[in-house]
């Protein structure tokens, strides 16, 4: 194949909706509703409906959503929050920004999601919460995590940044914990034309507190009840998200079809795929595989014009930013194995059948 097949290409999606998005931008412009306002509120209402939750709060990015979730729960210095070692680093940032300490737990060998059987061993008198991540778009074992959190009086938060529209036992993610945090970074399944994020919750107190925290700690303009932040969502982002949300079910369906083709078509014993327990309905933000000689396979694919991604090459506990926490290689073997052996295959709704077949055939010839 002469043309390059990247891990992700956002052009097709944005060509498809360009006219509609530009018309919406014009409305935002006419109304000068650039920060918060009507277009953000409209998206919040639609997104809460989509997630089957009572409330949604739009913010400026997904990392902010995690930070604000911690603040709304009263988490701060001296507290510990358990998170998977195998995730994008931002899951840990939200905890660290408050002065609390992220405590890492390994992932499961087969599902690659947080290993809930290792959760209890991480709980101390300082533990306040668990943030589970629906990594690669696949729900983690929510029921097991919920049971443990309930038993030990801990908050459960969903990091659903990669999983807009994923379902657990038939219900959309976003309403299983105290709050769920979403990223609408352009590369996510639902991405804004710009930076954005959001939270969903069924709890009115959290909802009101989050609205105030993102807006300078203010409910009545120029009266500040606590130290707050400027973390509002922009109007252009909100308007683009309302349009894209309409397309999301189709785009996710397309991703699932591509994933199904990969799962059926890749028949190379050197390549392993993520195990999907029944009822854990993924939206395949990423399609990650592992192989013993990762760099060799990467080179082989690059030579055939296929350019996979690496998610993620260094697990959180071995990041330089967290050396002070004292973790070392060998602490979380499954997460470390993934980091050294993972590859993310091309995955986006506009991938053609021909491209998918080409990727499958090439992998099978390796
Ligand atoms: C993308 C992502 C975030 C952070 O979202 P941003 O909008 O980039 O700040 C957090 N957690 C996970 C798992 C993510 O993939």
Short mmCIF file of N, CA and C and ligand atoms in Angstrom, two decimals, residues 61-63 66 87-88 90-91 133 159 161-162 183 185 188 196, ligand 1:
data_model
loop_
_atom_site.label_atom_id
_atom_site.label_comp_id
_atom_site.label_asym_id
_atom_site.label_seq_id
_atom_site.Cartn_x
_atom_site.Cartn_y
_atom_site.Cartn_z
N UNK A 61 -10.91 20.99 30.23
CA UNK A 61 -10.26 19.76 29.73
C UNK A 61 -10.49 18.62 30.70
N UNK A 62 -10.04 17.43 30.32
CA UNK A 62 -10.30 16.24 31.13
C UNK A 62 -9.46 16.19 32.40
N UNK A 63 -8.28 16.75 32.34
CA UNK A 63 -7.42 16.78 33.54
C UNK A 63 -8.08 17.64 34.61
N UNK A 66 -10.80 15.73 36.45
CA UNK A 66 -10.26 14.88 37.52
C UNK A 66 -9.88 15.71 38.73
N UNK A 87 -2.38 3.69 32.90
CA UNK A 87 -3.35 4.68 32.44
C UNK A 87 -2.58 5.85 31.88
N UNK A 88 -3.29 6.79 31.24
CA UNK A 88 -2.65 8.05 30.86
C UNK A 88 -2.38 8.84 32.15
N UNK A 90 -2.66 11.70 33.28
CA UNK A 90 -3.58 12.71 33.82
C UNK A 90 -4.47 12.16 34.94
N UNK A 91 -4.72 10.84 34.94
CA UNK A 91 -5.50 10.26 36.04
C UNK A 91 -4.82 10.57 37.37
N UNK A 133 -10.34 3.50 35.71
CA UNK A 133 -10.22 4.05 34.36
C UNK A 133 -10.82 3.05 33.36
N UNK A 159 -12.84 7.44 35.63
CA UNK A 159 -12.13 8.20 34.60
C UNK A 159 -12.61 7.62 33.27
N UNK A 161 -12.50 9.20 30.33
CA UNK A 161 -11.94 10.06 29.28
C UNK A 161 -11.89 9.35 27.93
N UNK A 162 -11.73 8.02 27.96
CA UNK A 162 -11.58 7.27 26.71
C UNK A 162 -12.84 6.48 26.36
N UNK A 183 -12.85 13.49 29.07
CA UNK A 183 -12.04 14.41 28.27
C UNK A 183 -12.71 14.55 26.91
N UNK A 185 -10.85 16.10 24.52
CA UNK A 185 -9.67 16.38 23.71
C UNK A 185 -9.99 15.92 22.28
N UNK A 188 -10.15 12.14 21.32
CA UNK A 188 -10.99 11.17 22.03
C UNK A 188 -12.19 10.77 21.16
N UNK A 196 -11.46 20.55 25.76
CA UNK A 196 -12.63 20.55 26.64
C UNK A 196 -12.69 19.28 27.47
C1 LIG B 1 -7.11 12.07 27.78
C2 LIG B 1 -7.17 11.52 29.14
C3 LIG B 1 -7.23 12.35 30.29
C4 LIG B 1 -7.00 13.83 30.24
O1 LIG B 1 -7.82 14.56 29.44
P1 LIG B 1 -7.31 15.94 28.79
O2 LIG B 1 -8.57 16.49 28.17
O3 LIG B 1 -6.26 15.63 27.80
O4 LIG B 1 -6.82 16.80 29.90
C5 LIG B 1 -7.40 11.74 31.51
N1 LIG B 1 -7.47 10.41 31.63
C6 LIG B 1 -7.39 9.58 30.58
C7 LIG B 1 -7.50 8.11 30.80
C8 LIG B 1 -7.22 10.11 29.31
O5 LIG B 1 -7.11 9.27 28.25
#
